[in-house]
One Martini backbone bead per residue (centre of mass of N, CA, C, O) as a GRO file, in nm:
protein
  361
    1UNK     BB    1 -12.380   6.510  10.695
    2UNK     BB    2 -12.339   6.800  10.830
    3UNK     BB    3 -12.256   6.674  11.137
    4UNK     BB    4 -11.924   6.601  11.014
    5UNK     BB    5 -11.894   6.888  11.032
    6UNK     BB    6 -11.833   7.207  11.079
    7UNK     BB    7 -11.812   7.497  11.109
    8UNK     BB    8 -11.788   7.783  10.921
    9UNK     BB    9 -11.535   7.984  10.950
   10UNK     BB   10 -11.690   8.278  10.798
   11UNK     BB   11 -11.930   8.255  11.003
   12UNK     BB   12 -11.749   8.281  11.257
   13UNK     BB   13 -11.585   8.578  11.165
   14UNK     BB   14 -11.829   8.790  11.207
   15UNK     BB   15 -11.776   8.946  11.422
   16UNK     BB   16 -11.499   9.043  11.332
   17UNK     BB   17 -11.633   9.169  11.054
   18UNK     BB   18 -11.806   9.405  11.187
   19UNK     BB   19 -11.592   9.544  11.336
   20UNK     BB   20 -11.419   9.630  11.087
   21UNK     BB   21 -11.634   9.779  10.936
   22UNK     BB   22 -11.668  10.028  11.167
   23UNK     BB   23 -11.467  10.153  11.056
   24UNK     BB   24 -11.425  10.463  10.902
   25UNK     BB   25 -11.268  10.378  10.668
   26UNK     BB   26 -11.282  10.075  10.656
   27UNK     BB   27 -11.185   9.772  10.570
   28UNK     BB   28 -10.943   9.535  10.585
   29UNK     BB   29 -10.950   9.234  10.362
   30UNK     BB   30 -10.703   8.935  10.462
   31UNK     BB   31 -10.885   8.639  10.483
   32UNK     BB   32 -10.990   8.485  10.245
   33UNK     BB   33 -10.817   8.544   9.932
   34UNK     BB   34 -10.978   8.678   9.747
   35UNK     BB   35 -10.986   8.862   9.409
   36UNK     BB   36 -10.982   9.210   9.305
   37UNK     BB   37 -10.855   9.185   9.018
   38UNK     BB   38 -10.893   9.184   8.729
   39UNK     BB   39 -10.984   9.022   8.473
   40UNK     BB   40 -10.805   8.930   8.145
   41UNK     BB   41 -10.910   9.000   7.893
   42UNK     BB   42 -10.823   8.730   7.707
   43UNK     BB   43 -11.063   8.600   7.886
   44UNK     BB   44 -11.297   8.708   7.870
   45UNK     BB   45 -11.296   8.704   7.544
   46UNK     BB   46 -11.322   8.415   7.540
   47UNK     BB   47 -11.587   8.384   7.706
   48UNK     BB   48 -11.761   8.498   7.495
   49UNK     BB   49 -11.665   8.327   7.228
   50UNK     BB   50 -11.781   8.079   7.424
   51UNK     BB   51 -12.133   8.140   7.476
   52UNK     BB   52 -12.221   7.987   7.232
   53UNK     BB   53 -12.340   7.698   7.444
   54UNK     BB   54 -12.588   7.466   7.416
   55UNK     BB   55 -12.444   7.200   7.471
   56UNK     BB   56 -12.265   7.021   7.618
   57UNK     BB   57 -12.055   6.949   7.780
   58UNK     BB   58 -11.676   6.794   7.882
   59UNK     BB   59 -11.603   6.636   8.130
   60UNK     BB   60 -11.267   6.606   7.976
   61UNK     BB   61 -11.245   6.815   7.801
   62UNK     BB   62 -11.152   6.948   7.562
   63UNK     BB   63 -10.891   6.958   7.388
   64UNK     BB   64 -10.753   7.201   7.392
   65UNK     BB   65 -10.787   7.235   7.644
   66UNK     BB   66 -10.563   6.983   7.726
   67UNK     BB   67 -10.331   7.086   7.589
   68UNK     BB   68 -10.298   7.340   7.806
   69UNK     BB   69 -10.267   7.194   8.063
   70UNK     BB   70 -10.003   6.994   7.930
   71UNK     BB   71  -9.826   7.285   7.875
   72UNK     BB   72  -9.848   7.398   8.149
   73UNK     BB   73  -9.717   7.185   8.295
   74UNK     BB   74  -9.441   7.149   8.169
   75UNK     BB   75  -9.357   7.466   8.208
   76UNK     BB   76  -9.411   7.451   8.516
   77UNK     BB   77  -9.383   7.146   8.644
   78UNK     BB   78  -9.187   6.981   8.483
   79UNK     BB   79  -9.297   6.802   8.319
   80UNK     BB   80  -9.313   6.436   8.101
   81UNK     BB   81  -9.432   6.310   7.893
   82UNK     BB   82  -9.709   6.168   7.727
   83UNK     BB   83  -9.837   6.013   8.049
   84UNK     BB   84 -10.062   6.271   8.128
   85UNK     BB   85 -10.319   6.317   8.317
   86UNK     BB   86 -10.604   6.522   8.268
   87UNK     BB   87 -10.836   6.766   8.436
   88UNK     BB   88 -11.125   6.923   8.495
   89UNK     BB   89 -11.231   7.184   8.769
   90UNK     BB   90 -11.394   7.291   8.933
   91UNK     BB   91 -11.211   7.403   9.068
   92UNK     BB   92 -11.066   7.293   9.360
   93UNK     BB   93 -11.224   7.239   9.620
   94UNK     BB   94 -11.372   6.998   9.512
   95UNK     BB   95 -11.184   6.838   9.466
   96UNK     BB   96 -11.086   6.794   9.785
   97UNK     BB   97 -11.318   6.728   9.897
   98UNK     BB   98 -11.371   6.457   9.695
   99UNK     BB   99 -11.099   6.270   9.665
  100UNK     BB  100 -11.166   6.028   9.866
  101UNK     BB  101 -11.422   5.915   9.766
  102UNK     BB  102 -11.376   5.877   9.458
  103UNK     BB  103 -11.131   5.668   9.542
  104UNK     BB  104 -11.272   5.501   9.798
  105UNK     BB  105 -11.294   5.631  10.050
  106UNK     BB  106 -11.336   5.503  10.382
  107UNK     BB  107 -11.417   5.287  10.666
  108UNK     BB  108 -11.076   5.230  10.773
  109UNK     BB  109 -10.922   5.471  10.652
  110UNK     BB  110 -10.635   5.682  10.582
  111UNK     BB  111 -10.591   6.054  10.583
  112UNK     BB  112 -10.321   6.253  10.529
  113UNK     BB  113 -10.254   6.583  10.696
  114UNK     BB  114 -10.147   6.875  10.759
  115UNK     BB  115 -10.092   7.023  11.080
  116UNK     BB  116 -10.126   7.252  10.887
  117UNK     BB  117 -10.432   7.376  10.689
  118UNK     BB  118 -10.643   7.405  10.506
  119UNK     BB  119 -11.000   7.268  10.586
  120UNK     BB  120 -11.083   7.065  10.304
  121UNK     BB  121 -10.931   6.806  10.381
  122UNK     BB  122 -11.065   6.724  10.642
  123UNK     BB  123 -11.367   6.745  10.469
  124UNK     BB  124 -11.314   6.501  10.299
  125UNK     BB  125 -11.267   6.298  10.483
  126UNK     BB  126 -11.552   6.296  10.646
  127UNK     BB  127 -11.710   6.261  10.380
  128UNK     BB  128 -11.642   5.980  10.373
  129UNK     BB  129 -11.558   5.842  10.708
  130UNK     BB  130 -11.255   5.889  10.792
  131UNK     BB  131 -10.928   5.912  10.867
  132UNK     BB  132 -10.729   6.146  11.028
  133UNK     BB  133 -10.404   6.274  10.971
  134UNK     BB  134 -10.199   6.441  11.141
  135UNK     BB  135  -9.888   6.542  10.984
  136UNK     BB  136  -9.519   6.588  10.858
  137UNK     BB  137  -9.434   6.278  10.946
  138UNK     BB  138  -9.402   5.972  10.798
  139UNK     BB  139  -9.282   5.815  11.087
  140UNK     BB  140  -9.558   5.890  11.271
  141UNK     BB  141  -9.715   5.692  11.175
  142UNK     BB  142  -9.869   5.457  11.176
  143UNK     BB  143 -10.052   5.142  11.069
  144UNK     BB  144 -10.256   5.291  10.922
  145UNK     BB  145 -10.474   5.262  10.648
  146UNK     BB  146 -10.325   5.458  10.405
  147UNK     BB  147 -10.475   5.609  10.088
  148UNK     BB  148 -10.384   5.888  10.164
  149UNK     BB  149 -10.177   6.214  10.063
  150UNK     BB  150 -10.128   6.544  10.156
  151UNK     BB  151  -9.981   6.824   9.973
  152UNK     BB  152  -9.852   7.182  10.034
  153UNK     BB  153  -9.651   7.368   9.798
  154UNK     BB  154  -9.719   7.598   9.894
  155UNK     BB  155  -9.859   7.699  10.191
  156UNK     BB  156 -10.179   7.684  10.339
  157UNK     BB  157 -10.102   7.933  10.529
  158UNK     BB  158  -9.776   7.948  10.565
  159UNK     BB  159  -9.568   7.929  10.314
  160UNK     BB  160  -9.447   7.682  10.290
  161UNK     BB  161  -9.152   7.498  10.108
  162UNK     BB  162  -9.097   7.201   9.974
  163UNK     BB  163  -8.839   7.016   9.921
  164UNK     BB  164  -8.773   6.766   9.688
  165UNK     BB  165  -8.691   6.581   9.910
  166UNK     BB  166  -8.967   6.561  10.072
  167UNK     BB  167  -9.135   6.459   9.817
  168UNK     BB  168  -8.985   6.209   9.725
  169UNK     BB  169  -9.037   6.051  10.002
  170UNK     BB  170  -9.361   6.082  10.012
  171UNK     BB  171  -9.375   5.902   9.743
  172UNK     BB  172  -9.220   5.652   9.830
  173UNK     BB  173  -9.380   5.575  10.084
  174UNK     BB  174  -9.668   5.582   9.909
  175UNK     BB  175  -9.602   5.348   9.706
  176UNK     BB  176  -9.506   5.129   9.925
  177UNK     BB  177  -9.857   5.157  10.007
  178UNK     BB  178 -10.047   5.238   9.757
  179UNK     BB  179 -10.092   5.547   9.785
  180UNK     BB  180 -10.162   5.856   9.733
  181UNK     BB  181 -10.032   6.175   9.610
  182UNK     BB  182 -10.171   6.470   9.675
  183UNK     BB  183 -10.120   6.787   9.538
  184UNK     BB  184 -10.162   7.141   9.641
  185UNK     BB  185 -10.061   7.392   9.357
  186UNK     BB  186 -10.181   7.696   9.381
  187UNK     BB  187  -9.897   7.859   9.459
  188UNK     BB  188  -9.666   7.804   9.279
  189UNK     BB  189  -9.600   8.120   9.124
  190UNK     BB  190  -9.547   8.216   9.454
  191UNK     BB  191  -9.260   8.256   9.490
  192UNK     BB  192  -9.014   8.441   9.707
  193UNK     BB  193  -8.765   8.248   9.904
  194UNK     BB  194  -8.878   7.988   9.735
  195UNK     BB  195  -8.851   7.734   9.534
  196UNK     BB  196  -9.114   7.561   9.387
  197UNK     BB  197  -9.227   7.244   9.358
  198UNK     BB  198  -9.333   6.959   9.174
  199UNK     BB  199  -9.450   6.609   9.164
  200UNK     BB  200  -9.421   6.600   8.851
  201UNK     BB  201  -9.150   6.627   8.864
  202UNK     BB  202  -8.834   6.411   8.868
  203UNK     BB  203  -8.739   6.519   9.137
  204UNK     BB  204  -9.012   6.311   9.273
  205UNK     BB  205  -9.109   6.111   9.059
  206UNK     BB  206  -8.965   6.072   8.799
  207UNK     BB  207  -9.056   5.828   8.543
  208UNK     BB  208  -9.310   5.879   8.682
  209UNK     BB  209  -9.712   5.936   8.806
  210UNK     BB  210  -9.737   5.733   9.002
  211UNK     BB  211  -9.954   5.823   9.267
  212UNK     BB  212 -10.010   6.082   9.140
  213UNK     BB  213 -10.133   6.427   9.206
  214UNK     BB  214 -10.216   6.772   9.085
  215UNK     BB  215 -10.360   7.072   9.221
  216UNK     BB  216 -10.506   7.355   9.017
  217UNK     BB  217 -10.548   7.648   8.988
  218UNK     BB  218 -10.678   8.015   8.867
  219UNK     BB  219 -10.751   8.208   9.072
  220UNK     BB  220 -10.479   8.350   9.191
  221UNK     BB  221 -10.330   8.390   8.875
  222UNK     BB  222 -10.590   8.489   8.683
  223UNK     BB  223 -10.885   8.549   8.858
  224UNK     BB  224 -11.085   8.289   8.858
  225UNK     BB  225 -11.286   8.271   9.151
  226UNK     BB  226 -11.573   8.294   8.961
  227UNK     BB  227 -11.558   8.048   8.748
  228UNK     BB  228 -11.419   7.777   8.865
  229UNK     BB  229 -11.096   7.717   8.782
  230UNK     BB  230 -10.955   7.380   8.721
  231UNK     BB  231 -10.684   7.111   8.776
  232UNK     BB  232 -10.554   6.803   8.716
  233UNK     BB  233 -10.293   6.599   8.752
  234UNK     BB  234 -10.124   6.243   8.622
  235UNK     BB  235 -10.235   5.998   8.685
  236UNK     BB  236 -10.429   5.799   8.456
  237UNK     BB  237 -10.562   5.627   8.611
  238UNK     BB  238 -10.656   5.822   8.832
  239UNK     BB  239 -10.796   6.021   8.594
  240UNK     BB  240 -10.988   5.816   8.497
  241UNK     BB  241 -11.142   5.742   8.766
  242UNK     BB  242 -11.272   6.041   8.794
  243UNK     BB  243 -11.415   6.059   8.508
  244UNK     BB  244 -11.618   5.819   8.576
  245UNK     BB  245 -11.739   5.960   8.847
  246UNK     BB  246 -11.794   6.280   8.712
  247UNK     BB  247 -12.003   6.125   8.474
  248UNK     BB  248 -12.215   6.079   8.711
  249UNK     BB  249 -12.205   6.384   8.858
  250UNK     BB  250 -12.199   6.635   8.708
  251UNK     BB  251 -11.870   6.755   8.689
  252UNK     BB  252 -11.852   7.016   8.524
  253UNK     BB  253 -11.738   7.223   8.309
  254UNK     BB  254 -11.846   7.526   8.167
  255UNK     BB  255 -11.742   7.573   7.811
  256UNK     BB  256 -11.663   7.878   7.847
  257UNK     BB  257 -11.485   7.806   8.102
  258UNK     BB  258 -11.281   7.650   7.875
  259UNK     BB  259 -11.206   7.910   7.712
  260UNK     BB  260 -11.089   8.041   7.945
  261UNK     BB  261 -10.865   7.871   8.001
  262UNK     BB  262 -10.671   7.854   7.748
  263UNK     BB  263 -10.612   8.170   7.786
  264UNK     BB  264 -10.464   8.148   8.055
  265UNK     BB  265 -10.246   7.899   7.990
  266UNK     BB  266 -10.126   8.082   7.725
  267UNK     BB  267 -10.080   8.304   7.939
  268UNK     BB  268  -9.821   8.517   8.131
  269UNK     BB  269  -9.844   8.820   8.105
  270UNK     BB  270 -10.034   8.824   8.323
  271UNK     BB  271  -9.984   8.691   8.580
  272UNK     BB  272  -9.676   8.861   8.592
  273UNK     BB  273  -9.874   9.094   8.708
  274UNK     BB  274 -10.003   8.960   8.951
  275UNK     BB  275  -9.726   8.857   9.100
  276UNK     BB  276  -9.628   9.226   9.120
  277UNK     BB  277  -9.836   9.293   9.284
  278UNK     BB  278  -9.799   9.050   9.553
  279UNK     BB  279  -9.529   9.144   9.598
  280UNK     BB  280  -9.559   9.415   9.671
  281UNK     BB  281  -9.811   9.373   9.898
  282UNK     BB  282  -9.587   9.199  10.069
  283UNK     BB  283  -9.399   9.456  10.127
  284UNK     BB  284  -9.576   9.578  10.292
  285UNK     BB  285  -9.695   9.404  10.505
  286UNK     BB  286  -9.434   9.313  10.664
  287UNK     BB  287  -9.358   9.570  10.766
  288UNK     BB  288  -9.613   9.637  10.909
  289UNK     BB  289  -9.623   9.410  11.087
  290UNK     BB  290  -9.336   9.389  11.218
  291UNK     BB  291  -9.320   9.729  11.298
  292UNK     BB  292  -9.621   9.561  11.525
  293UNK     BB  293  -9.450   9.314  11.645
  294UNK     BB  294  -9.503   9.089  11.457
  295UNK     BB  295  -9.417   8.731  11.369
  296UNK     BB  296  -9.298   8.594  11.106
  297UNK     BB  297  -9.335   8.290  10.938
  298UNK     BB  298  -9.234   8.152  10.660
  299UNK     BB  299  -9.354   8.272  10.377
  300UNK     BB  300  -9.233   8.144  10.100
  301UNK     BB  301  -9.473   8.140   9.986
  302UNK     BB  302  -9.775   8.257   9.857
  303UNK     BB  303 -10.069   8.452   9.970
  304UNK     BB  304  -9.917   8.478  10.284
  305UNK     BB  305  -9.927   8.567  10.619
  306UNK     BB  306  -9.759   8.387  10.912
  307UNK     BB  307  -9.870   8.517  11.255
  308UNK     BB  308  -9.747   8.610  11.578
  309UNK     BB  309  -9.813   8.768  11.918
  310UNK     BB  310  -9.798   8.543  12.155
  311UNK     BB  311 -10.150   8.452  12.115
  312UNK     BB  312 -10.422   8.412  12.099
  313UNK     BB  313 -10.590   8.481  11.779
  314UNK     BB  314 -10.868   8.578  11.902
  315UNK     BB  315 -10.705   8.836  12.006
  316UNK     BB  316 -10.563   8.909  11.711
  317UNK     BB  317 -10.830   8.961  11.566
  318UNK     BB  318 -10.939   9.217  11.767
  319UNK     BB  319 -10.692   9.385  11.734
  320UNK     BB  320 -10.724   9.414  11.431
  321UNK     BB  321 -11.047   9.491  11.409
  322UNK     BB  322 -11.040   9.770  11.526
  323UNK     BB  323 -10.824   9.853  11.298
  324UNK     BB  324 -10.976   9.754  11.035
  325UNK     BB  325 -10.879   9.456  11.042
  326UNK     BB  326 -10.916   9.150  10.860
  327UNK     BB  327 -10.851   8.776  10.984
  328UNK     BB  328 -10.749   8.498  11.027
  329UNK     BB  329 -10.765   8.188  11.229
  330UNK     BB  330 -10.536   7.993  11.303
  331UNK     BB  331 -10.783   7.726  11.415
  332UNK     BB  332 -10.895   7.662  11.116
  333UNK     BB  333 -10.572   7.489  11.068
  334UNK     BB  334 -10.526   7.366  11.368
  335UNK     BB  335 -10.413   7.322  11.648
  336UNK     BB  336 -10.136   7.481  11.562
  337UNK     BB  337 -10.284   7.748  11.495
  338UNK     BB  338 -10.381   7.937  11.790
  339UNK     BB  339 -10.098   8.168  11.755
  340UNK     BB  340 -10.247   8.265  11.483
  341UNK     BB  341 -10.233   8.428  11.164
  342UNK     BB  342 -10.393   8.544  10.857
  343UNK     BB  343 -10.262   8.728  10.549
  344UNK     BB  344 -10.389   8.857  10.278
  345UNK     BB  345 -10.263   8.997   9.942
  346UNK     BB  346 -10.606   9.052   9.840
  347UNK     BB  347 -10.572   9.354   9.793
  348UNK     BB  348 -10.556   9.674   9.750
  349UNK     BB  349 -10.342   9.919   9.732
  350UNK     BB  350 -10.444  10.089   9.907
  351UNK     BB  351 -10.538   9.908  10.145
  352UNK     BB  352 -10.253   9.836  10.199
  353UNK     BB  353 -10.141  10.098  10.274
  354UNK     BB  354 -10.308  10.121  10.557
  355UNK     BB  355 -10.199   9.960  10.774
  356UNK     BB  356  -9.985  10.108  10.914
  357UNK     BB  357 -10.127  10.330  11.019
  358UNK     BB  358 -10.318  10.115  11.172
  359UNK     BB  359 -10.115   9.989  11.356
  360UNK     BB  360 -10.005  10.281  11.440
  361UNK     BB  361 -10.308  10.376  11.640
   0.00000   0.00000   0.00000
């Protein structure tokens, strides 16, 4: 099964993840896009008082997570309507990784892709055994009996934020060839200078859910990539499909860890605090790095800033490691990444103040 895989990105940056680290002060590391910033009280607490859970969880979540997350999409993605099925999911990328599989996709089928992207998108297509299709535009897919379409917005590593009417297309052309549209939400609560939309909202769905889910983690809204904690939402039928899949593969959310979730989805006051910390850090970042000549695109929502200084990534990769600054390289995200980079907004107050002074050295 690994021979269908590619290398693992983070395995391949060793080499000049050892660069950076050899830096006198030490790393500035943007590439992963770990959360730095502490658990938030109120879910600590939460987990602490949920651990005590000898029998096994709910492959389908609480009721109490139901309700919260139920709660958490009218709220954040204006979602509407008793008709909304929840599921929660060992974080996101697991739900990513094999929702091809669940669905039932397999060889002679094909999954659209946005050209630049995840690359779990892809890993997932893989382990299924379809075919991909890298495209931003479905009017250039041709005949390929397309199964799914992932939509990423904002989107990682761009950053680019795609507009109500654009997701309403690619859902209304879904829909007329029975396609599902998967959207990958999880960096929604973070427009910077466009406001993001969810596939959710009536703006793209309409009155109904059908063909569509959106999948969200908690990693970077409440700090909790250590957790685990995600969850898919939308068409019932659909996700009812995936309950049945699930629960016979013991993907189940560890009990603890879904009281832990009720606290995150239901306190915003934490989020909006974790949110002005990323506002700063990207305002800080901006600087240093235009000021050091490099080209910023898109960049208008999520967690990254996408860059380029029209030149090989991996030529950018090692001119940044030498001054103790690691990020990814854009041909993570495919071949039209190949001449960016991509740096998370994810490290210490300290650490980003630091970039400005190391690209000027």
């Amino acid at each position: 099964m690994s021979a269908r895989l590619p290398e693992f990105n983070w395995d391949v940056l060793e080499d000049a993840a050892a660069l950076a680290a050899a830096h006198p002060d030490g790393v500035v590391n943007l590439s992963m896009g770990t959360p730095v910033d502490p658990v938030p009280e109120v879910v600590r607490a939460a987990l602490a008082a949920g651990s005590d859970a000898p029998g096994y969880p709910l492959t389908a979540g609480t009721p109490a997570l139901r309700a919260a997350i139920a709660g958490w999409a009218e709220r954040a993605c204006r979602a509407t309507g008793d008709g909304l099925g929840v599921l929660p999911t060992i974080g996101s990328k697991e739900l990513v990784g094999w929702l091809p599989t669940m669905l039932g996709i397999g060889p002679g089928d094909a999954v659209v892709i946005p050209r630049i992207c995840y690359p779990t998108y892809a890993d997932g297509v893989r382990l299924a055994g379809a075919e991909t299709i890298r495209s931003d535009s479905l009017t250039a897919v041709g005949p390929s009996r397309v199964r799914l379409v992932w939509v990423n917005s904002p989107g990682n590593p761009t950053g680019q934020v795609l507009p109500a009417a654009h997701l309403r297309k690619v859902v209304d052309w879904a829909r007329e060839r029975g396609a599902v549209v998967a959207s990958d939400e999880c960096y929604l609560g973070l427009g910077w200078t466009a406001e993001p939309v969810s596939v959710l909202s009536p703006q793209v769905c309409g009155s109904s859910y059908e063909g569509v889910l959106a999948v969200h983690s908690l990693s970077k809204r409440s700090n909790l990539a250590g957790y685990r904690a995600g969850f898919v939402a939308g068409d019932p039928a659909l996700v009812a499909e995936l309950l049945k899949v699930r629960k016979h593969a013991g993907m189940i959310v560890p009990a603890p860890i879904q009281s832990a979730m009720v606290a995150a989805l239901s306190d915003e006051e934490h989020a909006a605090a974790q949110r002005a910390r990323y506002a700063a850090r990207r305002d800080v970042l901006r600087e240093a790095f235009a000021g050091a000549g490099f080209e910023i695109e898109h960049s208008a929502g999520g967690l990254y800033l996408w860059m380029t200084r029209h030149e090989d990534c991996w030529q950018t990769v090692d001119w940044l490691a030498r001054r103790g600054i690691l990020v990814a390289a854009g041909s993570f995200y495919g071949p039209a990444g190949q001449r960016y980079v991509r740096a998370a907004l994810t490290e210490s107050d300290e650490r980003i103040a630091s970039v400005a002074a190391r690209l000027a050295g």
